[in-house]
Amino acid sequence: MGLRSLRLAVLRHVYFVGQSEFLPQQNRNLSAVARHTAVICLTEHQSHSVIFRRWHGGHSHEDHHQHLREEGGSAEGIFRLGLAADVALSIGKAFTGYVCGSTAIIADAAHSATDVVLSGVALWSYRAANAPKDEEHPYGHGKFESLGALGISAMLVGTAGGIGWHAFEILQGLLASTPDIVNHTLEHHHNHNQYHGGHHGFDLDHPVLALSMTILSISVKEGLYWITRRAGEKEGSGLMKANAWHHRADAISSIVALIGIGGSLLGIPFVDPLAGLVVSGMIMKAGIEAGYQSVMELVDAGAPSSILMPIRETITQVEGIMGCHRLRGRKAGSFLYLDVHIEILLFHAVPLRWTRERI
């Protein structure tokens, strides 16, 4: 049903068909229904008894937890990869900026150093979210993912605001001095024709090295974006999706710098701030969307019907299930907690293992 990316977990209400009272506490034996620890409560279709079936799946708990550890290790490896890449790029940019005598590249290295901190926060949030349940957190620690995603979203919005404000100030300055820019552009073309592309006002000791480092940074960051985004979609993790956009924001910022250099070389200074405004809007949109989703998870907003409807269809396809109602869900990071009431025939064996595998 396309829901393997969501790890399902606990729920708890069981009641008689046709009655509004809840069962006594001692009768609330819950039945697991999902890949992780999800619970479906089974009630009979007619009579006054409730049929409970505790389902542990088709494998041992040891195998199940081993599977989750392998999944978590794979996802954690992506966070580690992003952190290692940020460290390497920060060192590489600092060295390149020093050798080339470029303050812009050195400033970019400082920005990459802040990315190291952000990637470290993302890794910590993911590890905290996947910690085992304890007495203080009986439902697990999944919302640490949501908190981490909210923090990264705030950083994205701040980055977008900084890029946009800087671009706006440059654009204002250019508009205020438009006649001078026209004269400068004409002079630039005259010099270009006279000297055939000689010196263009950029005093770099090793321009090829500087350009190569910038292109490498863009390639690495864009690659990390796609790797992290796909993993986030597979895991259903808002934290990974937000971190993916953090990588893309860095790549796009470097692209804007290249566009600005190209525009200056061509005598078109307006290209740089205009590109900056467009990029600012893209990053701002991604940050707001990721932040909104994180807030909805933190306040226990209901799962959308696009997630719940396929689960309902799967449950009702099981032989012996007479009805399914009050299906509700809420996300906590990459975990989905479900609450559902299911009516079954008295003493009817329901193939819960088949249901779990379909979900």
mmCIF file of C-alpha atoms in Angstrom:
data_model
loop_
_atom_site.group_PDB
_atom_site.id
_atom_site.type_symbol
_atom_site.label_atom_id
_atom_site.label_comp_id
_atom_site.label_asym_id
_atom_site.label_seq_id
_atom_site.Cartn_x
_atom_site.Cartn_y
_atom_site.Cartn_z
ATOM 1 C CA MET A 1 0.000 0.000 0.000
ATOM 2 C CA GLY A 2 3.023 2.234 -0.135
ATOM 3 C CA LEU A 3 3.159 2.733 3.635
ATOM 4 C CA ARG A 4 6.301 0.783 4.439
ATOM 5 C CA SER A 5 8.070 4.034 5.141
ATOM 6 C CA LEU A 6 6.000 4.612 8.293
ATOM 7 C CA ARG A 7 6.780 2.732 11.478
ATOM 8 C CA LEU A 8 3.482 2.165 13.225
ATOM 9 C CA ALA A 9 3.028 2.142 16.984
ATOM 10 C CA VAL A 10 0.711 1.962 20.031
ATOM 11 C CA LEU A 11 -2.979 2.579 20.671
ATOM 12 C CA ARG A 12 -5.384 1.743 23.293
ATOM 13 C CA HIS A 13 -9.201 2.021 23.282
ATOM 14 C CA VAL A 14 -11.500 -1.015 23.100
ATOM 15 C CA TYR A 15 -15.261 -0.955 23.531
ATOM 16 C CA PHE A 16 -18.377 -3.073 23.024
ATOM 17 C CA VAL A 17 -20.224 -2.820 19.752
ATOM 18 C CA GLY A 18 -23.229 -0.600 20.294
ATOM 19 C CA GLN A 19 -21.959 0.732 23.632
ATOM 20 C CA SER A 20 -20.126 3.936 24.450
ATOM 21 C CA GLU A 21 -18.506 2.711 27.689
ATOM 22 C CA PHE A 22 -14.918 1.604 27.662
ATOM 23 C CA LEU A 23 -13.997 -1.825 28.928
ATOM 24 C CA PRO A 24 -12.521 -2.265 32.416
ATOM 25 C CA GLN A 25 -8.795 -1.723 32.571
ATOM 26 C CA GLN A 26 -8.034 -5.409 33.132
ATOM 27 C CA ASN A 27 -9.783 -6.362 29.863
ATOM 28 C CA ARG A 28 -7.824 -3.984 27.642
ATOM 29 C CA ASN A 29 -5.582 -6.601 26.117
ATOM 30 C CA LEU A 30 -4.273 -4.985 22.959
ATOM 31 C CA SER A 31 -3.313 -6.600 19.676
ATOM 32 C CA ALA A 32 -0.351 -5.493 17.610
ATOM 33 C CA VAL A 33 -1.065 -4.685 14.013
ATOM 34 C CA ALA A 34 1.967 -3.087 12.471
ATOM 35 C CA ARG A 35 5.618 -3.368 11.647
ATOM 36 C CA HIS A 36 6.700 -1.739 14.878
ATOM 37 C CA THR A 37 4.368 -1.860 17.918
ATOM 38 C CA ALA A 38 1.091 -0.724 16.447
ATOM 39 C CA VAL A 39 -2.061 -1.915 18.119
ATOM 40 C CA ILE A 40 -5.476 -2.757 16.719
ATOM 41 C CA CYS A 41 -8.312 -3.426 19.191
ATOM 42 C CA LEU A 42 -10.713 -6.166 18.137
ATOM 43 C CA THR A 43 -14.373 -6.282 19.178
ATOM 44 C CA GLU A 44 -16.932 -8.898 18.289
ATOM 45 C CA HIS A 45 -19.738 -8.201 15.849
ATOM 46 C CA GLN A 46 -22.709 -9.273 17.946
ATOM 47 C CA SER A 47 -22.984 -10.460 21.639
ATOM 48 C CA HIS A 48 -21.440 -8.888 24.696
ATOM 49 C CA SER A 49 -17.968 -10.345 24.582
ATOM 50 C CA VAL A 50 -14.855 -8.925 23.119
ATOM 51 C CA ILE A 51 -12.331 -11.074 21.309
ATOM 52 C CA PHE A 52 -8.735 -10.088 21.882
ATOM 53 C CA ARG A 53 -5.845 -11.504 19.944
ATOM 54 C CA ARG A 54 -2.302 -10.580 20.855
ATOM 55 C CA TRP A 55 -0.260 -10.717 17.725
ATOM 56 C CA HIS A 56 3.498 -10.787 17.817
ATOM 57 C CA GLY A 57 3.967 -11.080 14.102
ATOM 58 C CA GLY A 58 5.453 -13.931 12.130
ATOM 59 C CA HIS A 59 8.880 -13.622 13.690
ATOM 60 C CA SER A 60 10.492 -13.260 17.106
ATOM 61 C CA HIS A 61 10.898 -9.935 18.904
ATOM 62 C CA GLU A 62 14.642 -10.359 18.571
ATOM 63 C CA ASP A 63 14.404 -10.566 14.774
ATOM 64 C CA HIS A 64 11.966 -7.652 14.701
ATOM 65 C CA HIS A 65 14.189 -5.356 16.743
ATOM 66 C CA GLN A 66 17.203 -6.453 14.727
ATOM 67 C CA HIS A 67 15.356 -5.361 11.566
ATOM 68 C CA LEU A 68 14.594 -1.969 13.102
ATOM 69 C CA ARG A 69 18.209 -1.553 14.198
ATOM 70 C CA GLU A 70 19.387 -2.277 10.664
ATOM 71 C CA GLU A 71 16.912 0.278 9.251
ATOM 72 C CA GLY A 72 17.921 2.883 11.829
ATOM 73 C CA GLY A 73 21.604 2.222 11.196
ATOM 74 C CA SER A 74 21.150 2.810 7.480
ATOM 75 C CA ALA A 75 19.321 6.106 8.057
ATOM 76 C CA GLU A 76 21.818 7.208 10.697
ATOM 77 C CA GLY A 77 24.605 6.509 8.211
ATOM 78 C CA ILE A 78 23.133 9.160 5.909
ATOM 79 C CA PHE A 79 23.282 11.744 8.696
ATOM 80 C CA ARG A 80 26.878 10.721 9.389
ATOM 81 C CA LEU A 81 27.679 11.070 5.687
ATOM 82 C CA GLY A 82 26.288 14.608 5.646
ATOM 83 C CA LEU A 83 28.262 15.524 8.765
ATOM 84 C CA ALA A 84 31.510 14.127 7.320
ATOM 85 C CA ALA A 85 30.925 15.967 4.028
ATOM 86 C CA ASP A 86 30.378 19.272 5.851
ATOM 87 C CA VAL A 87 33.602 18.808 7.825
ATOM 88 C CA ALA A 88 35.575 17.972 4.665
ATOM 89 C CA LEU A 89 34.101 20.892 2.698
ATOM 90 C CA SER A 90 34.775 23.312 5.536
ATOM 91 C CA ILE A 91 38.451 22.326 5.663
ATOM 92 C CA GLY A 92 38.758 22.257 1.858
ATOM 93 C CA LYS A 93 37.210 25.697 1.430
ATOM 94 C CA ALA A 94 39.375 27.221 4.157
ATOM 95 C CA PHE A 95 42.517 25.838 2.510
ATOM 96 C CA THR A 96 41.401 26.944 -0.967
ATOM 97 C CA GLY A 97 40.500 30.423 0.247
ATOM 98 C CA TYR A 98 43.882 30.803 1.937
ATOM 99 C CA VAL A 99 45.844 29.602 -1.113
ATOM 100 C CA CYS A 100 43.798 31.654 -3.578
ATOM 101 C CA GLY A 101 43.609 34.728 -1.397
ATOM 102 C CA SER A 102 39.813 34.778 -1.670
ATOM 103 C CA THR A 103 37.905 36.253 1.261
ATOM 104 C CA ALA A 104 34.643 35.049 -0.333
ATOM 105 C CA ILE A 105 35.750 31.408 -0.235
ATOM 106 C CA ILE A 106 37.043 31.812 3.328
ATOM 107 C CA ALA A 107 33.644 33.238 4.305
ATOM 108 C CA ASP A 108 31.995 30.250 2.612
ATOM 109 C CA ALA A 109 34.261 27.981 4.691
ATOM 110 C CA ALA A 110 32.980 29.684 7.842
ATOM 111 C CA HIS A 111 29.431 29.057 6.628
ATOM 112 C CA SER A 112 30.289 25.378 6.104
ATOM 113 C CA ALA A 113 31.550 25.284 9.693
ATOM 114 C CA THR A 114 28.075 26.295 10.876
ATOM 115 C CA ASP A 115 26.698 23.515 8.661
ATOM 116 C CA VAL A 116 28.816 21.074 10.671
ATOM 117 C CA VAL A 117 26.990 22.166 13.819
ATOM 118 C CA LEU A 118 23.598 21.874 12.107
ATOM 119 C CA SER A 119 24.390 18.400 10.754
ATOM 120 C CA GLY A 120 25.507 17.403 14.248
ATOM 121 C CA VAL A 121 22.173 18.564 15.670
ATOM 122 C CA ALA A 122 20.309 16.572 13.003
ATOM 123 C CA LEU A 123 22.306 13.424 13.814
ATOM 124 C CA TRP A 124 21.728 13.856 17.553
ATOM 125 C CA SER A 125 17.978 14.385 17.025
ATOM 126 C CA TYR A 126 17.678 11.228 14.950
ATOM 127 C CA ARG A 127 19.599 9.123 17.471
ATOM 128 C CA ALA A 128 17.528 10.510 20.347
ATOM 129 C CA ALA A 129 14.291 9.767 18.475
ATOM 130 C CA ASN A 130 15.272 6.131 17.975
ATOM 131 C CA ALA A 131 16.252 5.496 21.596
ATOM 132 C CA PRO A 132 14.291 2.649 23.278
ATOM 133 C CA LYS A 133 11.171 3.448 25.277
ATOM 134 C CA ASP A 134 11.576 4.045 28.992
ATOM 135 C CA GLU A 135 9.412 4.848 32.005
ATOM 136 C CA GLU A 136 9.506 8.571 31.325
ATOM 137 C CA HIS A 137 8.771 8.104 27.606
ATOM 138 C CA PRO A 138 6.384 5.108 27.313
ATOM 139 C CA TYR A 139 5.473 6.113 23.768
ATOM 140 C CA GLY A 140 9.073 6.390 22.652
ATOM 141 C CA HIS A 141 11.152 9.412 21.695
ATOM 142 C CA GLY A 142 9.895 9.958 18.135
ATOM 143 C CA LYS A 143 9.126 13.636 18.666
ATOM 144 C CA PHE A 144 12.812 14.419 19.012
ATOM 145 C CA GLU A 145 12.799 14.075 15.218
ATOM 146 C CA SER A 146 10.021 16.638 14.973
ATOM 147 C CA LEU A 147 11.940 19.015 17.264
ATOM 148 C CA GLY A 148 15.107 18.593 15.200
ATOM 149 C CA ALA A 149 13.187 19.197 11.980
ATOM 150 C CA LEU A 150 11.660 22.349 13.475
ATOM 151 C CA GLY A 151 15.125 23.640 14.393
ATOM 152 C CA ILE A 152 16.491 23.005 10.901
ATOM 153 C CA SER A 153 13.398 24.641 9.400
ATOM 154 C CA ALA A 154 14.043 27.749 11.498
ATOM 155 C CA MET A 155 17.629 27.814 10.217
ATOM 156 C CA LEU A 156 16.381 27.507 6.630
ATOM 157 C CA VAL A 157 13.985 30.418 7.108
ATOM 158 C CA GLY A 158 16.780 32.479 8.677
ATOM 159 C CA THR A 159 19.145 31.628 5.824
ATOM 160 C CA ALA A 160 16.513 32.554 3.254
ATOM 161 C CA GLY A 161 15.848 35.836 5.027
ATOM 162 C CA GLY A 162 19.559 36.685 5.095
ATOM 163 C CA ILE A 163 20.034 35.884 1.404
ATOM 164 C CA GLY A 164 16.923 37.830 0.440
ATOM 165 C CA TRP A 165 17.837 40.900 2.513
ATOM 166 C CA HIS A 166 21.384 40.964 1.168
ATOM 167 C CA ALA A 167 20.116 40.627 -2.417
ATOM 168 C CA PHE A 168 17.537 43.375 -1.838
ATOM 169 C CA GLU A 169 20.179 45.781 -0.507
ATOM 170 C CA ILE A 170 22.437 45.115 -3.502
ATOM 171 C CA LEU A 171 19.522 45.596 -5.891
ATOM 172 C CA GLN A 172 18.600 48.884 -4.213
ATOM 173 C CA GLY A 173 22.162 50.129 -4.588
ATOM 174 C CA LEU A 174 22.250 49.125 -8.245
ATOM 175 C CA LEU A 175 18.947 50.836 -8.989
ATOM 176 C CA ALA A 176 20.154 54.018 -7.276
ATOM 177 C CA SER A 177 23.235 54.144 -9.494
ATOM 178 C CA THR A 178 21.780 52.939 -12.805
ATOM 179 C CA PRO A 179 23.513 55.599 -15.026
ATOM 180 C CA ASP A 180 26.912 54.709 -13.571
ATOM 181 C CA ILE A 181 26.203 51.027 -14.178
ATOM 182 C CA VAL A 182 25.385 51.684 -17.828
ATOM 183 C CA ASN A 183 28.640 53.618 -18.285
ATOM 184 C CA HIS A 184 30.551 50.872 -16.473
ATOM 185 C CA THR A 185 28.962 48.230 -18.703
ATOM 186 C CA LEU A 186 29.909 50.103 -21.876
ATOM 187 C CA GLU A 187 33.452 50.582 -20.593
ATOM 188 C CA HIS A 188 33.636 46.906 -19.682
ATOM 189 C CA HIS A 189 32.659 45.810 -23.204
ATOM 190 C CA HIS A 190 35.167 48.255 -24.697
ATOM 191 C CA ASN A 191 37.967 46.848 -22.559
ATOM 192 C CA HIS A 192 36.862 43.312 -23.296
ATOM 193 C CA ASN A 193 37.076 43.920 -27.036
ATOM 194 C CA GLN A 194 40.446 45.647 -26.656
ATOM 195 C CA TYR A 195 42.130 43.094 -24.439
ATOM 196 C CA HIS A 196 40.154 39.998 -25.539
ATOM 197 C CA GLY A 197 39.071 38.915 -22.113
ATOM 198 C CA GLY A 198 42.216 39.793 -20.189
ATOM 199 C CA HIS A 199 41.848 40.931 -16.596
ATOM 200 C CA HIS A 200 38.206 41.199 -15.422
ATOM 201 C CA GLY A 201 38.696 42.720 -11.995
ATOM 202 C CA PHE A 202 39.096 39.422 -10.106
ATOM 203 C CA ASP A 203 42.422 39.120 -8.379
ATOM 204 C CA LEU A 204 42.669 35.413 -7.540
ATOM 205 C CA ASP A 205 46.048 33.705 -7.317
ATOM 206 C CA HIS A 206 44.615 30.358 -8.475
ATOM 207 C CA PRO A 207 41.261 30.952 -10.204
ATOM 208 C CA VAL A 208 41.029 27.379 -11.515
ATOM 209 C CA LEU A 209 41.425 25.981 -7.991
ATOM 210 C CA ALA A 210 38.803 28.376 -6.644
ATOM 211 C CA LEU A 211 36.344 27.478 -9.393
ATOM 212 C CA SER A 212 36.999 23.750 -8.952
ATOM 213 C CA MET A 213 36.363 23.950 -5.200
ATOM 214 C CA THR A 214 33.096 25.787 -5.758
ATOM 215 C CA ILE A 215 31.897 23.266 -8.346
ATOM 216 C CA LEU A 216 32.909 20.372 -6.064
ATOM 217 C CA SER A 217 30.966 21.908 -3.191
ATOM 218 C CA ILE A 218 27.866 22.301 -5.351
ATOM 219 C CA SER A 219 28.097 18.709 -6.608
ATOM 220 C CA VAL A 220 28.579 17.214 -3.140
ATOM 221 C CA LYS A 221 25.775 19.221 -1.565
ATOM 222 C CA GLU A 222 23.301 18.532 -4.369
ATOM 223 C CA GLY A 223 24.178 14.831 -4.198
ATOM 224 C CA LEU A 224 23.561 14.848 -0.441
ATOM 225 C CA TYR A 225 20.214 16.541 -1.063
ATOM 226 C CA TRP A 226 18.974 13.722 -3.283
ATOM 227 C CA ILE A 227 20.340 10.944 -1.054
ATOM 228 C CA THR A 228 18.838 12.455 2.096
ATOM 229 C CA ARG A 229 15.545 13.342 0.449
ATOM 230 C CA ARG A 230 14.973 9.817 -0.875
ATOM 231 C CA ALA A 231 15.833 8.339 2.505
ATOM 232 C CA GLY A 232 13.459 10.797 4.170
ATOM 233 C CA GLU A 233 10.616 9.800 1.857
ATOM 234 C CA LYS A 234 11.334 6.118 2.473
ATOM 235 C CA GLU A 235 11.467 6.552 6.265
ATOM 236 C CA GLY A 236 8.662 9.108 6.412
ATOM 237 C CA SER A 237 11.040 11.361 8.353
ATOM 238 C CA GLY A 238 10.448 15.103 8.368
ATOM 239 C CA LEU A 239 13.873 15.560 9.946
ATOM 240 C CA MET A 240 15.630 13.967 6.979
ATOM 241 C CA LYS A 241 13.564 15.978 4.506
ATOM 242 C CA ALA A 242 14.405 19.230 6.293
ATOM 243 C CA ASN A 243 18.072 18.254 6.433
ATOM 244 C CA ALA A 244 17.954 17.509 2.702
ATOM 245 C CA TRP A 245 16.838 21.075 2.040
ATOM 246 C CA HIS A 246 19.622 22.308 4.295
ATOM 247 C CA HIS A 247 22.073 20.615 1.892
ATOM 248 C CA ARG A 248 20.316 22.041 -1.168
ATOM 249 C CA ALA A 249 20.304 25.539 0.311
ATOM 250 C CA ASP A 250 24.101 25.396 0.485
ATOM 251 C CA ALA A 251 24.349 24.161 -3.097
ATOM 252 C CA ILE A 252 22.011 26.857 -4.392
ATOM 253 C CA SER A 253 23.887 29.570 -2.489
ATOM 254 C CA SER A 254 27.111 28.527 -4.211
ATOM 255 C CA ILE A 255 25.338 28.510 -7.580
ATOM 256 C CA VAL A 256 24.122 32.063 -6.945
ATOM 257 C CA ALA A 257 27.707 33.094 -6.201
ATOM 258 C CA LEU A 258 28.801 31.629 -9.537
ATOM 259 C CA ILE A 259 25.938 33.381 -11.319
ATOM 260 C CA GLY A 260 26.950 36.650 -9.699
ATOM 261 C CA ILE A 261 30.561 36.209 -10.834
ATOM 262 C CA GLY A 262 29.364 35.367 -14.341
ATOM 263 C CA GLY A 263 27.072 38.387 -14.410
ATOM 264 C CA SER A 264 29.901 40.658 -13.319
ATOM 265 C CA LEU A 265 32.191 39.200 -15.988
ATOM 266 C CA LEU A 266 29.505 39.862 -18.601
ATOM 267 C CA GLY A 267 28.841 43.346 -17.264
ATOM 268 C CA ILE A 268 25.322 42.500 -15.991
ATOM 269 C CA PRO A 269 25.421 43.165 -12.219
ATOM 270 C CA PHE A 270 21.629 42.847 -11.844
ATOM 271 C CA VAL A 271 21.863 39.061 -12.333
ATOM 272 C CA ASP A 272 23.373 38.455 -8.897
ATOM 273 C CA PRO A 273 20.702 40.091 -6.670
ATOM 274 C CA LEU A 274 17.806 38.861 -8.827
ATOM 275 C CA ALA A 275 19.069 35.287 -8.610
ATOM 276 C CA GLY A 276 19.517 35.767 -4.865
ATOM 277 C CA LEU A 277 15.887 36.832 -4.450
ATOM 278 C CA VAL A 278 14.626 33.806 -6.396
ATOM 279 C CA VAL A 279 16.757 31.428 -4.342
ATOM 280 C CA SER A 280 15.662 33.124 -1.129
ATOM 281 C CA GLY A 281 12.036 32.473 -2.033
ATOM 282 C CA MET A 282 12.715 28.798 -2.792
ATOM 283 C CA ILE A 283 14.518 28.188 0.504
ATOM 284 C CA MET A 284 11.938 30.188 2.466
ATOM 285 C CA LYS A 285 9.096 28.096 1.022
ATOM 286 C CA ALA A 286 10.851 24.812 1.873
ATOM 287 C CA GLY A 287 11.646 26.008 5.408
ATOM 288 C CA ILE A 288 8.085 27.142 6.128
ATOM 289 C CA GLU A 289 6.578 23.899 4.801
ATOM 290 C CA ALA A 290 8.957 21.727 6.833
ATOM 291 C CA GLY A 291 8.410 23.862 9.929
ATOM 292 C CA TYR A 292 4.620 23.698 9.591
ATOM 293 C CA GLN A 293 4.727 19.912 9.277
ATOM 294 C CA SER A 294 6.949 19.674 12.375
ATOM 295 C CA VAL A 295 4.603 21.850 14.428
ATOM 296 C CA MET A 296 1.620 19.717 13.361
ATOM 297 C CA GLU A 297 3.436 16.591 14.558
ATOM 298 C CA LEU A 298 4.356 18.211 17.879
ATOM 299 C CA VAL A 299 0.725 19.169 18.604
ATOM 300 C CA ASP A 300 -0.538 15.681 17.630
ATOM 301 C CA ALA A 301 -2.433 16.729 14.511
ATOM 302 C CA GLY A 302 -4.276 13.850 12.862
ATOM 303 C CA ALA A 303 -2.654 11.907 10.047
ATOM 304 C CA PRO A 304 -4.012 12.878 6.601
ATOM 305 C CA SER A 305 -6.598 10.730 4.859
ATOM 306 C CA SER A 306 -4.054 9.892 2.151
ATOM 307 C CA ILE A 307 -2.249 7.786 4.792
ATOM 308 C CA LEU A 308 -5.290 6.445 6.665
ATOM 309 C CA MET A 309 -7.466 5.395 3.719
ATOM 310 C CA PRO A 310 -5.081 2.711 2.363
ATOM 311 C CA ILE A 311 -4.766 1.319 5.911
ATOM 312 C CA ARG A 312 -8.551 1.189 6.258
ATOM 313 C CA GLU A 313 -8.875 -0.585 2.918
ATOM 314 C CA THR A 314 -6.258 -3.153 3.933
ATOM 315 C CA ILE A 315 -7.991 -3.870 7.255
ATOM 316 C CA THR A 316 -11.441 -4.305 5.709
ATOM 317 C CA GLN A 317 -10.084 -6.753 3.133
ATOM 318 C CA VAL A 318 -9.217 -9.252 5.881
ATOM 319 C CA GLU A 319 -11.602 -12.204 6.049
ATOM 320 C CA GLY A 320 -13.732 -12.155 9.194
ATOM 321 C CA ILE A 321 -13.539 -8.415 9.823
ATOM 322 C CA MET A 322 -17.055 -6.992 9.765
ATOM 323 C CA GLY A 323 -16.309 -3.345 10.271
ATOM 324 C CA CYS A 324 -13.616 -0.766 10.868
ATOM 325 C CA HIS A 325 -14.249 2.625 12.405
ATOM 326 C CA ARG A 326 -12.623 5.390 14.440
ATOM 327 C CA LEU A 327 -9.354 4.958 12.573
ATOM 328 C CA ARG A 328 -7.073 7.739 13.754
ATOM 329 C CA GLY A 329 -3.376 8.359 13.492
ATOM 330 C CA ARG A 330 -0.713 10.818 14.584
ATOM 331 C CA LYS A 331 2.915 11.120 13.637
ATOM 332 C CA ALA A 332 5.945 11.407 15.871
ATOM 333 C CA GLY A 333 8.967 11.741 13.630
ATOM 334 C CA SER A 334 9.104 8.690 11.395
ATOM 335 C CA PHE A 335 6.664 6.777 13.630
ATOM 336 C CA LEU A 336 2.914 6.625 13.031
ATOM 337 C CA TYR A 337 0.627 5.853 15.979
ATOM 338 C CA LEU A 338 -2.723 4.351 15.027
ATOM 339 C CA ASP A 339 -5.965 3.971 16.965
ATOM 340 C CA VAL A 340 -8.690 1.853 15.361
ATOM 341 C CA HIS A 341 -11.755 -0.147 16.388
ATOM 342 C CA ILE A 342 -12.383 -3.333 14.429
ATOM 343 C CA GLU A 343 -15.458 -5.575 14.597
ATOM 344 C CA ILE A 344 -14.981 -9.297 13.969
ATOM 345 C CA LEU A 345 -17.172 -12.379 14.128
ATOM 346 C CA LEU A 346 -17.161 -14.232 17.440
ATOM 347 C CA PHE A 347 -14.387 -16.849 17.614
ATOM 348 C CA HIS A 348 -13.331 -16.099 14.065
ATOM 349 C CA ALA A 349 -9.617 -16.447 13.381
ATOM 350 C CA VAL A 350 -8.399 -13.258 11.749
ATOM 351 C CA PRO A 351 -5.151 -13.465 9.713
ATOM 352 C CA LEU A 352 -3.438 -10.548 11.422
ATOM 353 C CA ARG A 353 -0.062 -11.508 10.024
ATOM 354 C CA TRP A 354 -1.410 -11.016 6.509
ATOM 355 C CA THR A 355 -2.835 -7.638 7.560
ATOM 356 C CA ARG A 356 0.496 -6.502 8.952
ATOM 357 C CA GLU A 357 2.395 -7.539 5.840
ATOM 358 C CA ARG A 358 -0.052 -5.677 3.613
ATOM 359 C CA ILE A 359 0.218 -2.515 5.741
#
